[in-house]
Coordinates of C-alpha atoms in Angstrom, one line a residue:
M290 CA -18.7 11.2 14.6
T291 CA -18.5 9.3 17.8
D292 CA -20.6 8.7 20.9
T293 CA -20.4 6.5 24.0
I294 CA -23.2 4.1 24.6
S295 CA -22.7 1.4 27.1
N296 CA -18.9 1.9 26.9
E297 CA -19.0 1.6 23.1
T298 CA -18.0 4.1 20.5
S299 CA -20.2 5.3 17.7
S300 CA -18.1 5.1 14.5
L301 CA -17.4 7.8 12.0
T302 CA -19.5 6.1 9.3
S303 CA -22.3 4.7 11.5
D304 CA -25.8 6.1 11.4
P305 CA -25.9 9.0 14.0
N306 CA -29.6 8.6 14.6
G307 CA -29.4 5.3 16.2
S308 CA -33.2 4.7 15.6
V309 CA -35.0 2.0 13.8
Q310 CA -36.6 4.6 11.5
A311 CA -33.2 6.1 10.5
S312 CA -31.7 2.7 10.0
A313 CA -34.6 1.6 7.8
K314 CA -34.0 4.7 5.7
S315 CA -30.4 3.9 5.4
L316 CA -31.2 0.3 4.3
A317 CA -33.7 1.6 1.8
E318 CA -31.1 3.8 0.2
G319 CA -28.9 0.8 -0.2
P320 CA -25.2 0.2 0.2
G321 CA -24.5 1.5 -3.3
V322 CA -25.7 5.0 -2.3
E323 CA -23.7 5.0 0.9
A324 CA -20.6 3.8 -1.0
A325 CA -21.1 6.6 -3.5
K326 CA -21.3 9.2 -0.7
D327 CA -18.1 7.8 0.8
I328 CA -16.3 8.0 -2.5
I329 CA -17.5 11.5 -3.3
C330 CA -16.9 13.0 0.1
G331 CA -13.6 11.1 0.6
S332 CA -12.2 12.2 -2.8
I333 CA -13.0 15.9 -2.2
A334 CA -11.6 15.9 1.3
G335 CA -8.5 13.9 0.3
G336 CA -7.8 16.2 -2.6
L337 CA -8.0 19.3 -0.5
G338 CA -5.8 17.8 2.2
K339 CA -3.2 16.9 -0.4
V340 CA -3.0 20.5 -1.8
I341 CA -2.2 21.7 1.7
E342 CA 0.4 19.1 2.5
Y343 CA 2.1 18.5 -0.8
P344 CA 5.1 20.9 -0.5
F345 CA 6.0 19.3 2.9
D346 CA 5.6 15.8 1.3
T347 CA 8.0 16.7 -1.4
V348 CA 10.6 17.7 1.2
K349 CA 9.9 14.5 3.1
V350 CA 10.6 12.3 0.1
R351 CA 13.8 14.2 -0.7
L352 CA 15.0 13.8 2.8
Q353 CA 14.1 10.1 2.8
S354 CA 15.6 9.3 -0.5
Q355 CA 19.2 10.6 0.0
P356 CA 21.6 7.8 -1.0
D357 CA 23.2 5.9 1.9
H358 CA 26.6 5.7 0.3
L359 CA 27.0 9.5 -0.3
P360 CA 27.2 12.5 2.1
L361 CA 23.8 13.9 2.9
R362 CA 22.6 16.5 0.5
Y363 CA 20.3 18.2 2.9
S364 CA 21.0 18.9 6.6
G365 CA 17.4 19.1 7.5
P366 CA 13.9 20.1 6.4
L367 CA 14.6 23.9 6.3
D368 CA 17.8 23.3 4.3
C369 CA 15.8 21.1 1.9
F370 CA 13.2 23.8 1.5
R371 CA 15.9 26.4 0.9
Q372 CA 17.8 24.4 -1.7
S373 CA 14.6 23.3 -3.5
I374 CA 13.2 26.8 -3.8
Q375 CA 16.6 28.2 -5.0
A376 CA 16.9 25.5 -7.6
E377 CA 13.3 25.2 -8.8
G378 CA 11.3 28.0 -7.3
F379 CA 8.3 27.4 -5.0
A380 CA 6.4 25.8 -7.9
G381 CA 9.0 23.1 -7.9
L382 CA 7.7 21.9 -4.5
Y383 CA 4.4 21.1 -6.3
R384 CA 6.1 19.2 -9.1
G385 CA 4.3 15.9 -9.8
I386 CA 1.2 16.8 -7.8
S387 CA -1.1 15.3 -10.5
A388 CA -0.4 11.7 -9.5
P389 CA -0.6 12.2 -5.7
L390 CA -3.7 14.4 -6.1
F391 CA -5.4 11.5 -7.9
G392 CA -3.8 9.2 -5.3
A393 CA -5.2 11.3 -2.4
A394 CA -8.7 11.0 -3.8
V395 CA -8.3 7.3 -4.3
E396 CA -6.7 6.8 -0.9
T397 CA -9.1 8.8 1.2
S398 CA -12.3 7.6 -0.6
S399 CA -11.0 4.0 -0.4
L400 CA -10.2 4.4 3.3
F401 CA -13.7 5.7 4.2
F402 CA -15.4 3.3 1.9
S403 CA -13.6 0.1 3.1
Y404 CA -13.8 1.3 6.7
R405 CA -17.6 1.2 6.4
I406 CA -17.5 -2.2 4.7
A407 CA -15.2 -3.6 7.4
Q408 CA -17.7 -2.4 10.1
D409 CA -20.6 -4.0 8.3
I410 CA -18.7 -7.3 8.1
L411 CA -17.6 -7.2 11.7
Q412 CA -21.1 -6.4 12.9
N413 CA -22.4 -9.4 11.0
A414 CA -19.7 -11.6 12.4
L415 CA -20.5 -10.5 15.9
T416 CA -24.3 -10.9 15.1
I417 CA -24.9 -7.3 16.0
D418 CA -28.2 -6.0 14.7
P419 CA -27.4 -2.7 13.0
K420 CA -31.1 -1.6 13.4
M421 CA -30.9 -1.8 17.2
D422 CA -30.0 1.3 19.2
G423 CA -26.7 1.0 21.0
S424 CA -25.2 -1.4 18.4
S425 CA -22.1 0.7 17.8
L426 CA -18.8 -1.2 17.7
P427 CA -16.3 -0.8 20.6
L428 CA -13.2 1.3 20.0
G429 CA -11.0 -1.8 19.6
A430 CA -13.2 -3.2 16.9
L431 CA -13.1 0.2 15.1
V432 CA -9.3 0.1 15.2
T433 CA -9.4 -3.3 13.6
C434 CA -11.7 -2.0 10.9
G435 CA -9.3 0.9 10.3
G436 CA -6.4 -1.5 9.9
A437 CA -8.4 -3.6 7.4
S438 CA -9.3 -0.5 5.4
G439 CA -5.6 0.4 5.2
A440 CA -4.5 -3.0 4.0
F441 CA -7.0 -2.8 1.2
T442 CA -6.1 0.7 0.3
S443 CA -2.3 -0.1 0.1
L444 CA -2.9 -2.2 -3.0
L445 CA -4.4 0.8 -4.8
L446 CA -1.8 3.3 -3.4
T447 CA 1.6 1.6 -4.1
P448 CA 1.6 2.2 -7.9
I449 CA 0.5 5.8 -7.5
E450 CA 3.1 6.5 -4.8
L451 CA 5.8 5.0 -7.0
V452 CA 5.1 7.5 -9.8
K453 CA 4.8 10.3 -7.2
C454 CA 8.2 9.5 -5.6
Q455 CA 9.9 9.3 -8.9
M456 CA 8.6 12.7 -9.9
Q457 CA 9.6 14.3 -6.6
Y458 CA 13.1 12.9 -6.6
P459 CA 15.6 15.8 -7.1
V460 CA 17.6 15.7 -10.3
K461 CA 20.6 17.8 -11.5
P462 CA 19.8 21.0 -13.5
S463 CA 21.5 19.4 -16.5
E464 CA 19.2 16.5 -16.4
T465 CA 16.4 18.1 -18.5
P466 CA 13.7 17.6 -19.5
R467 CA 12.4 16.1 -16.3
P468 CA 10.5 12.8 -16.7
G469 CA 6.8 13.2 -16.5
P470 CA 4.3 10.6 -15.2
L471 CA 3.8 9.0 -18.7
L472 CA 7.5 8.5 -19.2
I473 CA 7.9 7.0 -15.7
I474 CA 5.0 4.7 -16.3
S475 CA 6.4 3.5 -19.6
S476 CA 9.8 3.1 -18.0
V477 CA 8.5 0.8 -15.2
L478 CA 6.5 -1.2 -17.7
R479 CA 9.5 -1.6 -20.0
N480 CA 12.0 -2.6 -17.3
H481 CA 9.9 -4.4 -14.8
G482 CA 6.5 -5.2 -16.2
M483 CA 3.1 -4.7 -14.6
F484 CA 4.1 -6.0 -11.2
G485 CA 6.9 -3.4 -11.1
F486 CA 4.4 -0.8 -10.0
W487 CA 4.0 -2.7 -6.7
H488 CA 7.7 -2.3 -5.8
G489 CA 7.6 -1.2 -2.2
Q490 CA 4.2 -2.8 -1.5
L491 CA 5.3 -4.3 1.8
G492 CA 6.3 -0.9 3.1
T493 CA 3.0 0.6 2.0
L494 CA 1.1 -2.4 3.5
I495 CA 2.8 -1.9 6.9
R496 CA 2.4 1.8 6.9
E497 CA -1.3 1.8 5.7
T498 CA -2.4 -1.1 7.9
G499 CA -0.9 0.2 11.1
G500 CA -1.3 3.8 10.2
S501 CA -5.0 3.6 9.3
A502 CA -5.7 1.7 12.5
A503 CA -4.1 4.6 14.4
W504 CA -5.8 7.2 12.1
F505 CA -9.3 6.0 12.6
G506 CA -8.7 4.8 16.2
S507 CA -7.4 8.2 17.2
Y508 CA -10.1 10.1 15.6
E509 CA -12.9 7.9 17.1
G510 CA -11.2 8.0 20.5
V511 CA -10.7 11.7 20.7
S512 CA -14.2 12.4 19.3
S513 CA -15.6 10.0 22.0
L514 CA -13.9 12.0 24.7
F515 CA -15.4 15.2 23.4
R516 CA -18.8 13.7 23.3
R517 CA -18.5 12.2 26.8
N518 CA -17.6 15.7 28.2
S519 CA -20.6 17.2 26.3
T520 CA -23.2 14.5 27.2
N521 CA -24.9 16.4 30.0
H522 CA -25.0 19.6 27.9
F523 CA -26.6 18.0 24.9
A524 CA -28.9 15.5 26.8
K525 CA -31.3 18.2 28.0
E526 CA -31.5 19.8 24.5
T527 CA -32.1 16.5 22.8
V528 CA -34.8 15.4 25.2
L529 CA -36.6 18.7 25.1
A530 CA -36.5 19.0 21.3
K531 CA -37.2 15.3 21.0
T532 CA -34.7 15.1 18.1
E533 CA -33.7 11.8 16.6
K534 CA -30.3 12.9 15.6
A535 CA -27.3 12.7 18.0
P536 CA -25.5 16.0 18.4
V537 CA -22.8 16.7 15.8
L538 CA -19.4 17.8 17.2
P539 CA -18.4 21.4 16.5
V540 CA -16.0 21.8 13.6
W541 CA -13.1 22.7 15.8
Q542 CA -13.5 19.5 17.8
Q543 CA -13.6 17.5 14.6
M544 CA -10.4 19.2 13.5
V545 CA -8.7 18.6 16.8
A546 CA -9.6 14.9 16.6
G547 CA -8.5 14.8 12.9
A548 CA -5.2 16.5 13.8
S549 CA -4.5 13.9 16.5
A550 CA -5.3 11.2 14.0
G551 CA -2.8 12.6 11.5
V552 CA 0.0 12.6 14.0
A553 CA -0.7 9.0 15.1
Y554 CA -0.9 7.8 11.5
N555 CA 2.5 9.3 10.5
F556 CA 4.7 8.9 13.6
I557 CA 4.2 5.3 14.6
F558 CA 4.9 3.6 11.3
F559 CA 7.2 6.2 9.7
P560 CA 10.2 3.9 9.2
A561 CA 8.2 1.7 6.9
D562 CA 7.4 4.8 4.8
T563 CA 11.1 5.8 4.7
V564 CA 12.1 2.4 3.4
K565 CA 9.3 2.4 0.9
S566 CA 10.3 5.8 -0.5
R567 CA 14.0 4.7 -0.8
M568 CA 13.0 1.6 -2.6
Q569 CA 10.9 3.5 -5.1
T570 CA 13.7 6.1 -5.8
E571 CA 17.0 4.4 -5.3
E572 CA 19.3 3.5 -8.2
L573 CA 17.5 5.7 -10.6
G574 CA 19.1 6.0 -14.0
S575 CA 20.2 9.4 -15.2
V576 CA 17.9 9.4 -18.3
G577 CA 14.2 8.9 -18.3
G578 CA 14.0 7.7 -14.6
D579 CA 15.0 4.1 -15.4
F580 CA 15.8 1.8 -12.6
L581 CA 19.2 0.1 -12.4
K582 CA 18.7 -2.4 -9.7
R583 CA 16.0 -3.0 -7.1
R584 CA 16.4 -4.2 -3.5
T585 CA 13.9 -5.9 -1.3
F586 CA 12.2 -4.2 1.6
W587 CA 14.4 -5.9 4.2
A588 CA 17.6 -5.3 2.2
S589 CA 16.8 -1.6 1.9
A590 CA 15.9 -1.4 5.6
T591 CA 19.1 -3.2 6.6
A592 CA 21.3 -1.0 4.5
L593 CA 19.7 2.2 5.9
W594 CA 20.0 1.0 9.4
R595 CA 23.7 0.1 9.1
Q596 CA 24.5 3.4 7.4
Q597 CA 22.4 5.9 9.3
G598 CA 20.8 4.1 12.3
I599 CA 17.5 5.0 13.8
G600 CA 17.9 8.6 12.7
G601 CA 17.9 7.5 9.1
L602 CA 14.6 5.6 9.5
Y603 CA 13.0 8.7 11.0
R604 CA 14.5 11.3 8.6
G605 CA 11.8 13.7 7.6
C606 CA 9.5 12.6 10.4
G607 CA 9.2 16.0 12.0
I608 CA 8.0 17.8 9.0
T609 CA 5.7 14.9 8.1
V610 CA 4.0 15.0 11.5
A611 CA 3.8 18.8 11.3
R612 CA 2.0 18.8 8.0
S613 CA -0.2 15.8 8.8
A614 CA -1.9 17.5 11.7
P615 CA -3.6 20.4 9.6
S616 CA -4.1 18.1 6.6
S617 CA -5.9 15.4 8.6
A618 CA -7.9 18.0 10.5
V619 CA -9.2 19.4 7.1
I620 CA -9.8 16.0 5.7
F621 CA -12.0 14.8 8.6
A622 CA -13.8 18.1 9.0
M623 CA -14.5 18.3 5.3
Y624 CA -15.7 14.7 5.1
E625 CA -18.0 15.1 8.1
G626 CA -19.4 18.3 6.7
L627 CA -20.0 16.8 3.3
R628 CA -21.6 13.7 4.7
E629 CA -23.9 15.8 6.8
L630 CA -24.8 17.8 3.8
L631 CA -25.6 14.8 1.7
G632 CA -27.5 13.1 4.5

């Protein structure tokens, strides 16, 4: 939830009351309680968002992971949908959802949790008293906090996404049974050791750091615009009722702000995600999902650029942006609603 006080933006995870009494209550509850709320609300919101977007994510990964030395298997998202449903049925688009469902819960809860922590650290660094009214961080500082939360989350997310991408990778009908998450995990450990799970970390770091800065920044910015336009309407009601609590945005405004955040997150740093997906799926063995050879981030990016140009880096971007809008809208609205419910 956002507000504009002296050209500053009230952050999503800041105390909406802005009063000494409310802040004292928050301090009494302790950071552990607030962290638990972030984890619970973020996990539920992230899981729901993943269920909505997962078929589109499967298509995105399959478009991104087409080999650069062979003719393209899919002409576009619709063709990929058609071929995938014909070969595996609609349920095939949800293949491997267990890992990303867990990953979505980890990612979203980690983002909201570390976003709050980053704000606390920055407030302390700027010697801002969180108990004072009007102490909200400016939008630029919130963007920085979003980037920091994404950098932290990338470390947790890379291993989960590696397993997810391996399970989403299309295989020939003759290549059965399909490798499950345990087989993929054992294969990575056997061939590359523990650090093999962080193959593609640079791509995830770039995507999550920049993307999360855009994600939180867009949500806070759009929400701030809604509040600014509603200030006069709510001011009279707040004064007359003498309420301590700042007005909560209507759900539809939360969803609009969330949708804009999803678009900003996915579009700006999409090439990094493309290279990451290719790194985590290229040169797969025909049995058990074993890796034959791994390339670095820059080697993979250079090979893709030479073979397919800028279009290759943005392959699957359209469908990703299209699915990210409703998904992020649901995530933010659900998170806001659950946080409001939990107090």
